[in-house]
Every structure is written in C-alpha cells, then in structure tokens.
Coordinates of C-alpha atoms in Angstrom, one line a residue:
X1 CA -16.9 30.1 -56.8
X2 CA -15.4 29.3 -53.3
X3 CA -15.1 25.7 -54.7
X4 CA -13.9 26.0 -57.8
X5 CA -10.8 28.2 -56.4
X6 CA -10.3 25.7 -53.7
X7 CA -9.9 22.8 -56.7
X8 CA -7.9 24.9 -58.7
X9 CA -5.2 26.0 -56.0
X10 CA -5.1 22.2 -54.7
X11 CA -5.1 20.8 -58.6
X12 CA -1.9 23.3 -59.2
X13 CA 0.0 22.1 -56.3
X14 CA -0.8 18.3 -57.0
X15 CA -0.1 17.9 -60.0
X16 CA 3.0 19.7 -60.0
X17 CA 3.8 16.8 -57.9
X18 CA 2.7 14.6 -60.5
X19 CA 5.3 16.1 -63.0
X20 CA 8.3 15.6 -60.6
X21 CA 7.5 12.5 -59.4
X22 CA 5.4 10.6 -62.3
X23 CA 2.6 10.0 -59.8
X24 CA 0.9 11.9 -56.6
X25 CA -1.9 13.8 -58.4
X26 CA -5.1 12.4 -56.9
X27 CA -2.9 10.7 -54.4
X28 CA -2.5 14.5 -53.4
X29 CA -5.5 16.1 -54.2
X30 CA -8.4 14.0 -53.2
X31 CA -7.6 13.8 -49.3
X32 CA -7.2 17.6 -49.5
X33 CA -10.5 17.9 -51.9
X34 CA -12.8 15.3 -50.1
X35 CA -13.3 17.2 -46.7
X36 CA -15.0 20.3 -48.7
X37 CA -16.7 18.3 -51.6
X38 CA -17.0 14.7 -51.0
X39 CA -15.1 11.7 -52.5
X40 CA -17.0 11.2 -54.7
X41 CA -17.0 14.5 -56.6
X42 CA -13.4 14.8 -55.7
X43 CA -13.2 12.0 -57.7
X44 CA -15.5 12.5 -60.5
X45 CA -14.0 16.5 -60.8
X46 CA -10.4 14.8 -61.1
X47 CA -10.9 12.4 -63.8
X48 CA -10.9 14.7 -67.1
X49 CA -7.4 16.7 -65.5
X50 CA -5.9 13.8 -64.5
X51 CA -6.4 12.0 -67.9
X52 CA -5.1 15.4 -69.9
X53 CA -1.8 15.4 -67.2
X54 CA -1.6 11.8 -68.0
X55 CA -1.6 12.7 -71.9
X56 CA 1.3 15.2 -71.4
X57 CA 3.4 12.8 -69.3
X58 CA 2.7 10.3 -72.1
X59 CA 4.2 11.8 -75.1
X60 CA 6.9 13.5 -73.5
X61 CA 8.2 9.8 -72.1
X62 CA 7.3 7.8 -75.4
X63 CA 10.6 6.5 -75.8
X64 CA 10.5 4.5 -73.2
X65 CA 7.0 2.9 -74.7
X66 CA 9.3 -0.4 -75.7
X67 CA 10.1 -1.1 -72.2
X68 CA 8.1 -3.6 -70.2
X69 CA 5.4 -4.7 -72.6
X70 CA 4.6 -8.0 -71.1
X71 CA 4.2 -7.0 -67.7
X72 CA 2.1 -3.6 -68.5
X73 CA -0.1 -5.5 -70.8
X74 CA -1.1 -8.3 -68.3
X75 CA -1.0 -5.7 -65.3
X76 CA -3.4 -3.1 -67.4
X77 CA -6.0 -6.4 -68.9
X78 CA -6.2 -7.1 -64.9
X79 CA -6.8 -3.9 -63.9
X80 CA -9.7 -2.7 -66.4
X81 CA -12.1 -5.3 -64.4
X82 CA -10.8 -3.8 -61.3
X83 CA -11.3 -0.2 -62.2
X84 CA -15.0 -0.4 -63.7
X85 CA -15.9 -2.6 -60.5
X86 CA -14.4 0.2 -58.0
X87 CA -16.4 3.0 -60.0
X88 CA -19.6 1.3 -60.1
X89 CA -18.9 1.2 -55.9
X90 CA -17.8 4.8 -56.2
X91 CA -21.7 5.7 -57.0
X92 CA -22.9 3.0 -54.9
X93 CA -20.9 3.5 -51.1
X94 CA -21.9 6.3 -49.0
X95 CA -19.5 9.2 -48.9
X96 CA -18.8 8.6 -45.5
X97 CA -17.7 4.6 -46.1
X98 CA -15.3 6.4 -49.1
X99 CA -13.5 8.6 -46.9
X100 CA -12.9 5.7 -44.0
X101 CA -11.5 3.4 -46.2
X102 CA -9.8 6.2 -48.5
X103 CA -7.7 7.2 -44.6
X104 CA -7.3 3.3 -44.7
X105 CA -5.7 3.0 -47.6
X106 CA -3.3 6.0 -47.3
X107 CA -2.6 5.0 -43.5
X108 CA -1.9 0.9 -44.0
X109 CA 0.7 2.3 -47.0
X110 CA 2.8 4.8 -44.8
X111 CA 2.4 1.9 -42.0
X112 CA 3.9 -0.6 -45.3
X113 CA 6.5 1.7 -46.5
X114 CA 8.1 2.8 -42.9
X115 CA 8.8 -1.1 -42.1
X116 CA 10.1 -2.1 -46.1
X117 CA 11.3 1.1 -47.4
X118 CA 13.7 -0.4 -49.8
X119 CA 11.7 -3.4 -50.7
X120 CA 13.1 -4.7 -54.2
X121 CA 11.8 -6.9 -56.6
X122 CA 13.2 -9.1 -59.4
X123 CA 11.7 -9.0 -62.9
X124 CA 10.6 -12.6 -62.9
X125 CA 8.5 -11.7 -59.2
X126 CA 7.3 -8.6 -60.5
X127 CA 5.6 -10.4 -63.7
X128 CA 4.3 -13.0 -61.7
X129 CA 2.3 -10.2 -59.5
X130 CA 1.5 -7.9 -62.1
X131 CA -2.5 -9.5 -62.2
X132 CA -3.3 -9.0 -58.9
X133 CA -1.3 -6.1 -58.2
X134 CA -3.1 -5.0 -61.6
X135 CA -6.6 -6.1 -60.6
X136 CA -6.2 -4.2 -56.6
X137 CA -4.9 -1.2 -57.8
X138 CA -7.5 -1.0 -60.7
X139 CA -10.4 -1.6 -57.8
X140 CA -8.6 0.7 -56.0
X141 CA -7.8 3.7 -58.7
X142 CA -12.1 3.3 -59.3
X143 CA -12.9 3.5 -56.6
X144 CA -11.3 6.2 -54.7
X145 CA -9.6 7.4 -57.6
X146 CA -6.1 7.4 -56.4
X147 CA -3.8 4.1 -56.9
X148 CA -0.4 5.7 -56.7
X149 CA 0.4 4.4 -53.4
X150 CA 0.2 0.6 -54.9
X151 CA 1.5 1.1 -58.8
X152 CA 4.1 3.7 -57.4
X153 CA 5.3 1.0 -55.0
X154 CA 5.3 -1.9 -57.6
X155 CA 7.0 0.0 -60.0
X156 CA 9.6 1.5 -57.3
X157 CA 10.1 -1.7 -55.8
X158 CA 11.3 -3.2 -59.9
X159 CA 13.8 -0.4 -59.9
X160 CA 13.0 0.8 -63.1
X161 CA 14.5 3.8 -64.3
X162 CA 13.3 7.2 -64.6
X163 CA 12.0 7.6 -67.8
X164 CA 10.3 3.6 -67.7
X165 CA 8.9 4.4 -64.2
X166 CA 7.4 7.3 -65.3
X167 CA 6.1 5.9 -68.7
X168 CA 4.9 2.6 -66.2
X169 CA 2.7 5.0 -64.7
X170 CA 1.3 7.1 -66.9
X171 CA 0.3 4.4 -69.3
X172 CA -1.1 2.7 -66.1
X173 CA -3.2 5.9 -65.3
X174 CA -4.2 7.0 -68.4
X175 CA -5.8 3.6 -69.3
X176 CA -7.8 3.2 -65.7
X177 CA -8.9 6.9 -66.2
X178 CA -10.0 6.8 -69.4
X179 CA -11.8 3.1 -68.5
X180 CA -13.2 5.4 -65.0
X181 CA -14.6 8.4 -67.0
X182 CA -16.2 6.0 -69.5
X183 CA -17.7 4.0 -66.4
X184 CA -18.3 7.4 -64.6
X185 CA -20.6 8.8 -67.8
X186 CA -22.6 5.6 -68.2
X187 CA -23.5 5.6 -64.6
X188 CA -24.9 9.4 -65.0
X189 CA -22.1 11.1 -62.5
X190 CA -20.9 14.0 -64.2
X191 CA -23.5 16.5 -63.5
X192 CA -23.3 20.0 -65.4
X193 CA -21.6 21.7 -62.2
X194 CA -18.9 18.8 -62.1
X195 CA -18.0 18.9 -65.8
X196 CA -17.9 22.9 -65.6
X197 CA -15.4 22.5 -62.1
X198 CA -13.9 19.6 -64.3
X199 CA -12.8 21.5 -67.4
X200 CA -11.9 24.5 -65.4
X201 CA -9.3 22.3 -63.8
X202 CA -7.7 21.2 -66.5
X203 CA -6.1 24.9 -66.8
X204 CA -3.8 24.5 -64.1
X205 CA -2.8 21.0 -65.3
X206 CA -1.7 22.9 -68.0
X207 CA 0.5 24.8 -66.6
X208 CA 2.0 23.4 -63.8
X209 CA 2.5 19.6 -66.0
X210 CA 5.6 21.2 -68.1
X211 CA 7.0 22.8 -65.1
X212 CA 7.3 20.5 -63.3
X213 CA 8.5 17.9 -65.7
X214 CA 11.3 20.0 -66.6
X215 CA 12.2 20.3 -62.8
X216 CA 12.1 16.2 -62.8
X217 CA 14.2 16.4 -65.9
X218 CA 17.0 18.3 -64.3
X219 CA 17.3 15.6 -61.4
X220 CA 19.5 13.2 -61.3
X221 CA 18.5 9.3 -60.3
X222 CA 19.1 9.1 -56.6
X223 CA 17.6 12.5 -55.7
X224 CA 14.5 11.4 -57.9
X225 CA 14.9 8.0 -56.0
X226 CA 13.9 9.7 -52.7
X227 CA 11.5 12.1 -53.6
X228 CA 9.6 8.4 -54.9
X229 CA 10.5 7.4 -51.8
X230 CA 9.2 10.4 -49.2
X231 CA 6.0 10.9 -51.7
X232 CA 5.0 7.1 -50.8
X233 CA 5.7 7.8 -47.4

C-alpha cells in the first residue's frame, strides 16, 4: 500500500508538469520513484500512464499534427531501434548501473544547459540531426525511461511554437512508449503487482493531464519559454 501511495502522490505532481510544460513526466517521476522501487520498476510502472498522458496531450494538440513531418518521421524511424535496444538493457543492467548512469544523464544536461541556455538551431541543422538525436534519445527513453532532457532540448533549441513543441513531443513519446511497453511485455517485465501499481496510476494522470493543460493554455509564449527553460535546468 505504502508504494502504491508513494507512486500515486509523485505520478500527480509529475505529470501535472507534463501538462504545463509538454514534457517532465518520467523526467520527474523516476529519480523521485527509483530510490524506493528501483529503475527498473519505476520504469516499467510508468509506461501504461505515461502512454494514456501522452494520448490526452495528443488529441488536444492535433492541429498542429501538419507541422514538421519530415523531421519527426526520420527522428521517430531512428529512434524505434534506439528504444527497443535501451529496454532490452533496461532488463539486462543491474539496478544499481541504472541509477549511476540515470544521475549521469540528468547531471551532464544541467551541466549542458547552464553553459548554452539559449542554444538555437536552424531548420536545415535541426533536420540534419534528427537521426542521431532520434536514435540517442530512443536508447535513452528505453532505457531509463525518461528522454525529455534530449527531445525537450532539440525541440527548444528549433524554437517551435507552443502548440508544435508540444505536439513534437507527445508524438515523440507516445510512439517510443508504446514501442517500450511492447518491448517491456515480450521480455516478461510486467509482473501482476506492476500492472496493478500501473493501472492504478493512470487515475491521477487523469486528472491532473486536463489541469494542467489548461494552466499551459492560459500562458502566454515567453513565460512558457522559461518554464521549458528552468524544467531543463
């Protein structure tokens, strides 16, 4: 019981941030999950809400589903290698290897984004990077579950509005997800304890997901700008 209340209270605030910001569920949740449970049922417990937050995100940005075609498509076909090779090491790695290079990750990209905060990139640089940014991130996003620091940056860094940044990443999250609980099922990793803590997450998700997207709603572009900005920092 103790666990399932602590991923419930953790899974409220988290992805609450999500809404606002388009990104920062897992990002969030799975430092604050993994000292009590593990990455790797941090992880696995994560997937299902994550994927239904991702759903809601979805169809409430769809008009912004004709922006950016080429450079999701080649970014999203580069990262579904990434994201089934990360899971497969998600089952593989001890725990303990997870969490070092889970504080690695989160660490080098405060480190990357105090030195370049306003790092900008032009549409024909952000096309040419968006296989191996595509193909990291996915390796990333399967393995430890969280990839917002490196799609969050990309997509920051193209100055894309709010609506297409959002969309960006949802699509982006929904489709490495869905590719990580597919993975995550043939390997034999959801358990019957994980899928109960699993669905029972996916209430708060719920209700937290429309809340906060209407607070994002009611922002205007800079002050979304730096809440991007401090949640990468």
């Amino acid at each position: 019981m103790s666990e399932i209340l602590l991923i419930v209270v953790v899974l409220s605030f988290s992805f609450w941030v999500k809404a606002v910001a388009g990104f920062g569920g897992p990002l969030v949740a799975i430092p604050l999950l993994a000292p009590f449970i593990g990455v790797e049922q941090a992880v696995v417990v994560l997937a299902l809400p994550n994927t239904v937050a991702n759903l809601i995100l979805l169809w409430t940005n769809r008009h912004a589903a004709k922006s950016n075609r080429k450079l999701l498509t080649r970014l999203l076909l580069a990262g579904a290698v990434g994201t089934i090779g990360g899971t497969v090491l998600l089952t593989r790695l001890d725990d303990a290897v997870l969490a070092v290079v889970l504080a690695a990750s989160v660490f080098g990209y405060i480190a990357m984004t105090v030195l370049r905060p306003e790092f900008v990139l032009s549409e024909e640089r952000g096309l040419a990077l968006s296989i191996p940014v595509g193909a990291g991130g996915g390796l990333m996003h399967g393995a430890l579950g969280a990839s917002g620091t490196v799609f969050g940056s990309f997509y920051h860094s193209l100055r894309l509005p709010r609506d297409e940044f959002v969309f960006a990443l949802t699509i982006t999250f929904l489709w490495f997800g869905t590719l990580q609980i597919g993975t995550l099922a043939q390997l034999g990793s959801f358990g019957r304890e994980r899928v109960i803590q699993s669905l029972i997450a996916v209430i708060p998700v719920f209700v937290v997901t429309p809340l906060g997207e209407r607070l994002s709603r009611s922002l205007n572009a800079d002050v979304f700008g730096r809440i991007v900005l401090a949640l990468l920092a």
